[in-house]
Short mmCIF file of C-alpha atoms in Angstrom, two decimals:
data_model
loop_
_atom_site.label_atom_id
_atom_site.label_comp_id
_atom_site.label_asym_id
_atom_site.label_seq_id
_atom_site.Cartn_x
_atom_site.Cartn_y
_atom_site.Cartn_z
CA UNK L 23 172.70 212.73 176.84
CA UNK L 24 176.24 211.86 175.49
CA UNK L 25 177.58 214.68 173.45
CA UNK L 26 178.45 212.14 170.87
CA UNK L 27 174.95 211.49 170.11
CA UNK L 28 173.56 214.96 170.58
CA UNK L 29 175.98 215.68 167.59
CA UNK L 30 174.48 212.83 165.61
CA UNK L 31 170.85 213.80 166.48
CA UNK L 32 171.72 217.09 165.24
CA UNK L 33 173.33 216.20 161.90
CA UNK L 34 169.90 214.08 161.42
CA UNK L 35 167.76 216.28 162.57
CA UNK L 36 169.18 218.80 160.15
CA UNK L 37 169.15 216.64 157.20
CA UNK L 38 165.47 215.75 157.46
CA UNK L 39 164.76 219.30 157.90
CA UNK L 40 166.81 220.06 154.71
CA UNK L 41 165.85 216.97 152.42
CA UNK L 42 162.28 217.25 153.22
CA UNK L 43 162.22 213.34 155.06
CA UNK L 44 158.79 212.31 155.90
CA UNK L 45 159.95 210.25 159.11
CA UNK L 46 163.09 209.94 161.31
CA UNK L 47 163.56 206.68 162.82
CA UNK L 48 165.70 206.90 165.88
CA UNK L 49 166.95 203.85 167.68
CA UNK L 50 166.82 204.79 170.98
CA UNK L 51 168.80 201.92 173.13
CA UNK L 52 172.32 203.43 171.96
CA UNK L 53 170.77 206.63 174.31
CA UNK L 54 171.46 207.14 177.78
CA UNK L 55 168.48 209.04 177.91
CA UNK L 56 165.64 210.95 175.57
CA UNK L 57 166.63 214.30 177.03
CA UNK L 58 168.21 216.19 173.52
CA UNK L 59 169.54 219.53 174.97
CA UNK L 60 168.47 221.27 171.87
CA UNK L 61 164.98 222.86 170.11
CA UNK L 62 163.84 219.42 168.24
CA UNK L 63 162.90 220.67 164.30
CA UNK L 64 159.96 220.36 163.03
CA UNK L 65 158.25 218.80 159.48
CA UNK L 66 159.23 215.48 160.37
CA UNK L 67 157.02 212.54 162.17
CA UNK L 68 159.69 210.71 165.01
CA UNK L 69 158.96 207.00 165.07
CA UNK L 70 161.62 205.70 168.35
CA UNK L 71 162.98 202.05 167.48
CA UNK L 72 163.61 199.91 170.69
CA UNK L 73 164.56 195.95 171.71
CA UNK L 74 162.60 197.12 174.91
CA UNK L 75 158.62 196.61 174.83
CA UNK L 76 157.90 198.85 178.43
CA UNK L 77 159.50 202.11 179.05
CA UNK L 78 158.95 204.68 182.17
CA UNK L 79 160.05 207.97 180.87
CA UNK L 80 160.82 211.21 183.25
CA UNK L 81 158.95 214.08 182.75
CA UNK L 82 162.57 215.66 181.05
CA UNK L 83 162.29 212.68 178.62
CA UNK L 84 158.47 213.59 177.90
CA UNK L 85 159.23 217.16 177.18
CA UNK L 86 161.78 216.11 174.90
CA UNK L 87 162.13 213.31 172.41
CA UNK L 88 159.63 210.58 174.24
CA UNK L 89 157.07 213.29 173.66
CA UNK L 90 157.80 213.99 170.30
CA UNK L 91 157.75 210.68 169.14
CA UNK L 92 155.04 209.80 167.00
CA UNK L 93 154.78 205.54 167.65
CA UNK L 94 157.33 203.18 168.54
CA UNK L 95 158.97 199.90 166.96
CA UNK L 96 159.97 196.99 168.75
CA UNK L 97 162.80 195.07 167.57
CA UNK L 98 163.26 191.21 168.45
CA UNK L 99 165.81 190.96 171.43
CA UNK L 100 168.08 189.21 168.86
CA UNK L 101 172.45 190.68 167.38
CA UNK L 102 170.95 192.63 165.03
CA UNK L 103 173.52 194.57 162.39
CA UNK L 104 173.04 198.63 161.99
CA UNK L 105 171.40 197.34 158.59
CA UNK L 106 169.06 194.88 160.12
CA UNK L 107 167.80 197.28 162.51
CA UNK L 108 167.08 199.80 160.01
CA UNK L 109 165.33 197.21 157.58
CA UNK L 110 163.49 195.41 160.10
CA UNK L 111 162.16 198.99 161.81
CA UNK L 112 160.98 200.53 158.29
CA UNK L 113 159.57 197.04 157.77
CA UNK L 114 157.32 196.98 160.60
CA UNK L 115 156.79 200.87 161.07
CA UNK L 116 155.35 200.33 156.67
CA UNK L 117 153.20 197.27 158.14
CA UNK L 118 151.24 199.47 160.73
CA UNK L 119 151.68 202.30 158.66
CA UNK L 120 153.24 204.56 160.84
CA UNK L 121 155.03 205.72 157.67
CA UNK L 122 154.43 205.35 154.02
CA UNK L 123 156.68 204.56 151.07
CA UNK L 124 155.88 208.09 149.64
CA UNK L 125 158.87 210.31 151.13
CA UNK L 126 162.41 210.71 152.20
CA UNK L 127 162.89 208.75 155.52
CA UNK L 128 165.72 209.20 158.01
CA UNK L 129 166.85 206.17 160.13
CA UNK L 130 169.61 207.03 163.15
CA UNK L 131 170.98 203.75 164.62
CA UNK L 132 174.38 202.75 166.64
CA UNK L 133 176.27 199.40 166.43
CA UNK L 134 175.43 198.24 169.72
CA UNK L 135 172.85 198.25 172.69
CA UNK L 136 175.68 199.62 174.54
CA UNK L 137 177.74 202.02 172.12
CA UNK L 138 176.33 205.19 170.91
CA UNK L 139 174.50 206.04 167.89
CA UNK L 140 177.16 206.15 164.75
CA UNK L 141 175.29 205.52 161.55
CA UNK L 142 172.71 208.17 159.63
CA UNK L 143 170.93 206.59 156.82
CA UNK L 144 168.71 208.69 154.60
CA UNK L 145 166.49 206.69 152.20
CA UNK L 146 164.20 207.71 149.10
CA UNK L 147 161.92 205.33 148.44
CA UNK L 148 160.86 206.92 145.13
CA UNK L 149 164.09 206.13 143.92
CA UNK L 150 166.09 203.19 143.19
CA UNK L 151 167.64 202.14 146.72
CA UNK L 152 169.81 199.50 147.79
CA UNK L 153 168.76 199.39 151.26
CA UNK L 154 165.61 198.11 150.69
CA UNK L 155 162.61 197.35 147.60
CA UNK L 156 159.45 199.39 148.50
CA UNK L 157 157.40 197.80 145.96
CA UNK L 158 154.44 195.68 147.58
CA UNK L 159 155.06 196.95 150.85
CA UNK L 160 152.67 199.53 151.02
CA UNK L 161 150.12 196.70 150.11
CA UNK L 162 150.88 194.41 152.90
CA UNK L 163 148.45 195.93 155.47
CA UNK L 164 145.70 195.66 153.00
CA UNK L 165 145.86 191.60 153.21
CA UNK L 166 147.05 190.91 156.60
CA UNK L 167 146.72 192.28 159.81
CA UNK L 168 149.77 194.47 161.23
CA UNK L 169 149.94 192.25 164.46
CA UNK L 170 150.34 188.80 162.80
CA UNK L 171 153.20 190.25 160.10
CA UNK L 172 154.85 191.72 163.26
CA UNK L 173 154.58 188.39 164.85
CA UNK L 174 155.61 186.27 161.96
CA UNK L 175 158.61 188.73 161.43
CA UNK L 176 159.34 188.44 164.88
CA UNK L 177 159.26 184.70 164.84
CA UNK L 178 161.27 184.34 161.63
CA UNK L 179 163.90 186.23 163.21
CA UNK L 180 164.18 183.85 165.95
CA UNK L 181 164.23 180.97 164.16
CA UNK L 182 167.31 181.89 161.60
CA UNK L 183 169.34 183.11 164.99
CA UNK L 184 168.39 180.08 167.01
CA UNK L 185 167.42 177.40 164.49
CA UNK L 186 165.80 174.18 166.36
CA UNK L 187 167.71 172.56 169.19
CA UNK L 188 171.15 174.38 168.06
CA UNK L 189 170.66 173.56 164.22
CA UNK L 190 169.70 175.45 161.23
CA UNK L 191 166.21 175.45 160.50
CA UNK L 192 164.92 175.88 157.03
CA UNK L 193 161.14 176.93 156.36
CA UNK L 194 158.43 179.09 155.16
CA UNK L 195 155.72 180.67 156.40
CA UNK L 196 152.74 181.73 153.93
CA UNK L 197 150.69 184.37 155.47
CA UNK L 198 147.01 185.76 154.07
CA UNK L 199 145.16 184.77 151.37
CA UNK L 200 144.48 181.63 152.90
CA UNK L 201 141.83 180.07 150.43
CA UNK L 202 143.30 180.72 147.46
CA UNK L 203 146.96 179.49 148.90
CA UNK L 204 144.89 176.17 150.04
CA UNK L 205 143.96 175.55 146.22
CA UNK L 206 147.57 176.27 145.19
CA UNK L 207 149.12 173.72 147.60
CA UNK L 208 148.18 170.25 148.85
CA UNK L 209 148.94 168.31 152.11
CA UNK L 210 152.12 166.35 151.98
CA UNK L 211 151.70 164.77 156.49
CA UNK L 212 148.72 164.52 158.28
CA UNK L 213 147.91 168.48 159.51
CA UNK L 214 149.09 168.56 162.49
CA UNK L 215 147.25 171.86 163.54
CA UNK L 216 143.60 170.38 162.44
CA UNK L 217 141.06 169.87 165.22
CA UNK L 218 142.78 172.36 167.58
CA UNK L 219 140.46 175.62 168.71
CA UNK L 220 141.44 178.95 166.80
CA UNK L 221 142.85 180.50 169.95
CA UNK L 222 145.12 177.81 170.57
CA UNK L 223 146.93 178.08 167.46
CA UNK L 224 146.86 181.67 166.79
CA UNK L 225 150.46 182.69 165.95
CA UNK L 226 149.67 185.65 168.00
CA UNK L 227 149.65 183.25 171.36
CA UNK L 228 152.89 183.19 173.15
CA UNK L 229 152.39 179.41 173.89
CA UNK L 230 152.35 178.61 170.16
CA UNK L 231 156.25 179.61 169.66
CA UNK L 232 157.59 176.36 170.90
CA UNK L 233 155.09 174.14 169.26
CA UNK L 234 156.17 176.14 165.56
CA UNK L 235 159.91 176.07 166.57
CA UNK L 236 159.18 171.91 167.05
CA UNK L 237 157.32 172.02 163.68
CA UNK L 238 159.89 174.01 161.59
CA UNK L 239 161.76 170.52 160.57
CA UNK L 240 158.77 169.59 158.68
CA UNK L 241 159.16 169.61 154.82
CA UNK L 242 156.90 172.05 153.26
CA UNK L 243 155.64 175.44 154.75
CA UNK L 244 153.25 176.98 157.24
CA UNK L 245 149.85 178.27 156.41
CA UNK L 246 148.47 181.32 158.33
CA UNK L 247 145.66 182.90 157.60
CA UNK L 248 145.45 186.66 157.95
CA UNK L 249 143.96 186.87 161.66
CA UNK L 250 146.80 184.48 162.60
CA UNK L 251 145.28 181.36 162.77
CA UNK L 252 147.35 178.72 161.61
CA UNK L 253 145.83 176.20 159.29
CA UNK L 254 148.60 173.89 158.49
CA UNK L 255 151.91 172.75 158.44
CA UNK L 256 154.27 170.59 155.84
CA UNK L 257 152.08 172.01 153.22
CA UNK L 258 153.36 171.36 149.50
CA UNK L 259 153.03 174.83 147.70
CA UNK L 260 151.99 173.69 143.84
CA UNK L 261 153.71 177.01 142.54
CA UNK L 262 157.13 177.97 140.67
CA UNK L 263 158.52 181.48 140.00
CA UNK L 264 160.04 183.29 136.81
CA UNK L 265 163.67 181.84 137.73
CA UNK L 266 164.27 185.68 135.58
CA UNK L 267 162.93 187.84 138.25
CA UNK L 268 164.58 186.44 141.26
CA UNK L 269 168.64 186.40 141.76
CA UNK L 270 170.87 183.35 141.40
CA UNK L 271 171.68 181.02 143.85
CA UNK L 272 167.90 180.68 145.46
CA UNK L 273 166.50 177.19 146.13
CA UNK L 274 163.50 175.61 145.25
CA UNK L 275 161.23 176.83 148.79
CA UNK L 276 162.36 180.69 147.60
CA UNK L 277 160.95 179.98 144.38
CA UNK L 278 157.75 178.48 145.95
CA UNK L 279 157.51 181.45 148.24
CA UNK L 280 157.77 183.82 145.17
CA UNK L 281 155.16 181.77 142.68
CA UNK L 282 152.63 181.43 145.76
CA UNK L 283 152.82 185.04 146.30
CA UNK L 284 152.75 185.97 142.88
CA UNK L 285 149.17 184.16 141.91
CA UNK L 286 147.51 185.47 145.84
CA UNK L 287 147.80 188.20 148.28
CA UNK L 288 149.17 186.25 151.07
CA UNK L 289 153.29 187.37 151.86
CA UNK L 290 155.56 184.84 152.55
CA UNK L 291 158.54 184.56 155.19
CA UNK L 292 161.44 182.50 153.92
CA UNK L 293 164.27 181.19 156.11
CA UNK L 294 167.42 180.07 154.56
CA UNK L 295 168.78 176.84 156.05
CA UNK L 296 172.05 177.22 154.63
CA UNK L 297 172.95 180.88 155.06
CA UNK L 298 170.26 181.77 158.29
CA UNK L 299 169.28 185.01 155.88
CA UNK L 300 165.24 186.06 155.80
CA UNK L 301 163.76 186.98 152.37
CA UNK L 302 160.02 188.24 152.52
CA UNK L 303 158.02 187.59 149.14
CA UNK L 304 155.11 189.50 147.98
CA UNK L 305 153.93 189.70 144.59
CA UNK L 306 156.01 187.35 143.63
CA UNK L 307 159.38 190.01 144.38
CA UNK L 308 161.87 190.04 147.41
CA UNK L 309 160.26 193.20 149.30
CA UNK L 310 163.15 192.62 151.85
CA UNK L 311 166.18 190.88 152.69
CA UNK L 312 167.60 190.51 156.21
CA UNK L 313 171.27 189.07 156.31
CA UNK L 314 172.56 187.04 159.04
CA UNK L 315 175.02 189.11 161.15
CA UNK L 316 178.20 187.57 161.70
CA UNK L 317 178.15 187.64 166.04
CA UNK L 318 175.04 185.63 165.44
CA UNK L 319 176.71 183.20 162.87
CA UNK L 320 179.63 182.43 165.06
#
């Protein structure tokens, strides 16, 4: 291992220790290798963060931090900033619950794929933080299923970065809940999704990516329902947010994400057309925001 990063893993390691963190999310591409030359603390659960989805670890690496780790996050293969990693890991690490909202967490990332790690974050959730809002989030497992949020983050992610045939794509996607969103909304095209089998359009089926990507131009949002099916597109969501609890500058399909939410249980996925930026709505409140990075908006 670099001795750049052993001195970063250190520093972390010492402040969880210390601050009493809960979790320590490590990102683990910005490592040569998962052999830390040092006694690895304990009274902390190590969740590794990866673009990767299949790893072969040595039996050094097993000993050391692959077998300390407690789960793993995958990232989308996507120029993600130091902040976007760390949001989108404690995102989907909350989903599965892998960690909770209840303690100090400890995220270690690096700038690049290729450069090592250069960035400690330490994050309270119990107090007021600017990284991220932890209200809602612990309830998001509750209404969907951790697979389909992961794959509708996922998916989302894509989209803002690569848009549809090189341009910006705007859209929504309303996940859970699905009855009570269906009352709130009406049709505004023909459902283009209706009469297809479940498995076919399960947002969980890699062959489904193109045919959303092709859909995404469509006024009006997605419909999923919390096992991934999805029910609709161009759907007309009948709902309007407290302009008071949202900030300034947000369009009307932000607002319709944040009413929907806030009269169901279904989370919604909003992509900006304009600025490429992903807001995620539940309870009618941004849970998260994930900024376009600039390599990606060049």
């Amino acid at each position: 291992m670099q001795p750049d990063n052993v001195v970063i893993l250190q520093a972390a390691f010492t402040m969880a220790v210390r601050r009493g963190a809960k979790s320590t999310l490590l990102f683990i591409d910005s490592l040569d290798d998962l052999v830390y030359p040092k006694p690895i603390p304990r009274g902390f659960s190590l969740i590794l963060i990866s673009k990767r989805k299949k790893f072969e670890f040595t039996e050094a690496e097993e000993a050391s931090l692959a077998g300390r780790a407690k789960a793993m996050v995958t990232l989308p293969k996507l120029a993600l900033t130091r902040l976007a990693k760390m949001k989108l890991a404690l995102l989907m690490a909350l989903s599965r619950g892998q960690i909770t909202a209840e303690g100090p967490i400890v995220c270690i990332v690096g700038q690049s794929d290729q450069e090592p790690l250069d960035a400690i974050q330490f994050i309270d959730p119990t107090r007021e933080n600017e990284l991220l809002t932890f209200r809602g989030q612990g309830k998001i497992s509750e209404s969907i299923q951790p697979e389909v949020f992961q794959a509708v983050l996922m998916l989302s992610m894509e989209l803002a970065e690569k848009g549809r045939e090189g341009k910006p794509v705007g859209t929504t996607f309303v996940v859970g809940d699905a009855e009570r969103v269906w009352q709130l909304s009406k049709q505004m095209i023909i459902n283009p999704f209706k009469g297809y089998d479940e498995e076919e359009r399960n947002i969980l089926s890699p062959g489904l990516k193109e045919t959303i990507r092709e859909f995404s131009g469509l006024d009006g949002a997605f419909v999923i329902g919390s096992e991934g099916t999805v029910l609709t597109a161009g759907r007309y969501l009948n709902t309007a947010a407290d302009i008071a609890q949202l900030p300034r500058g947000l369009g009307s399909r932000h607002l319709a994400a944040a009413g929907i939410t806030a009269l169901t249980q279904a989370v919604a996925f909003v992509i900006s057309e304009s600025s490429g930026d992903v807001r995620i709505f539940k309870d009618g409140k941004i849970i998260m925001e994930i900024e376009k990075s600039t390599s990606r908006g060049k």
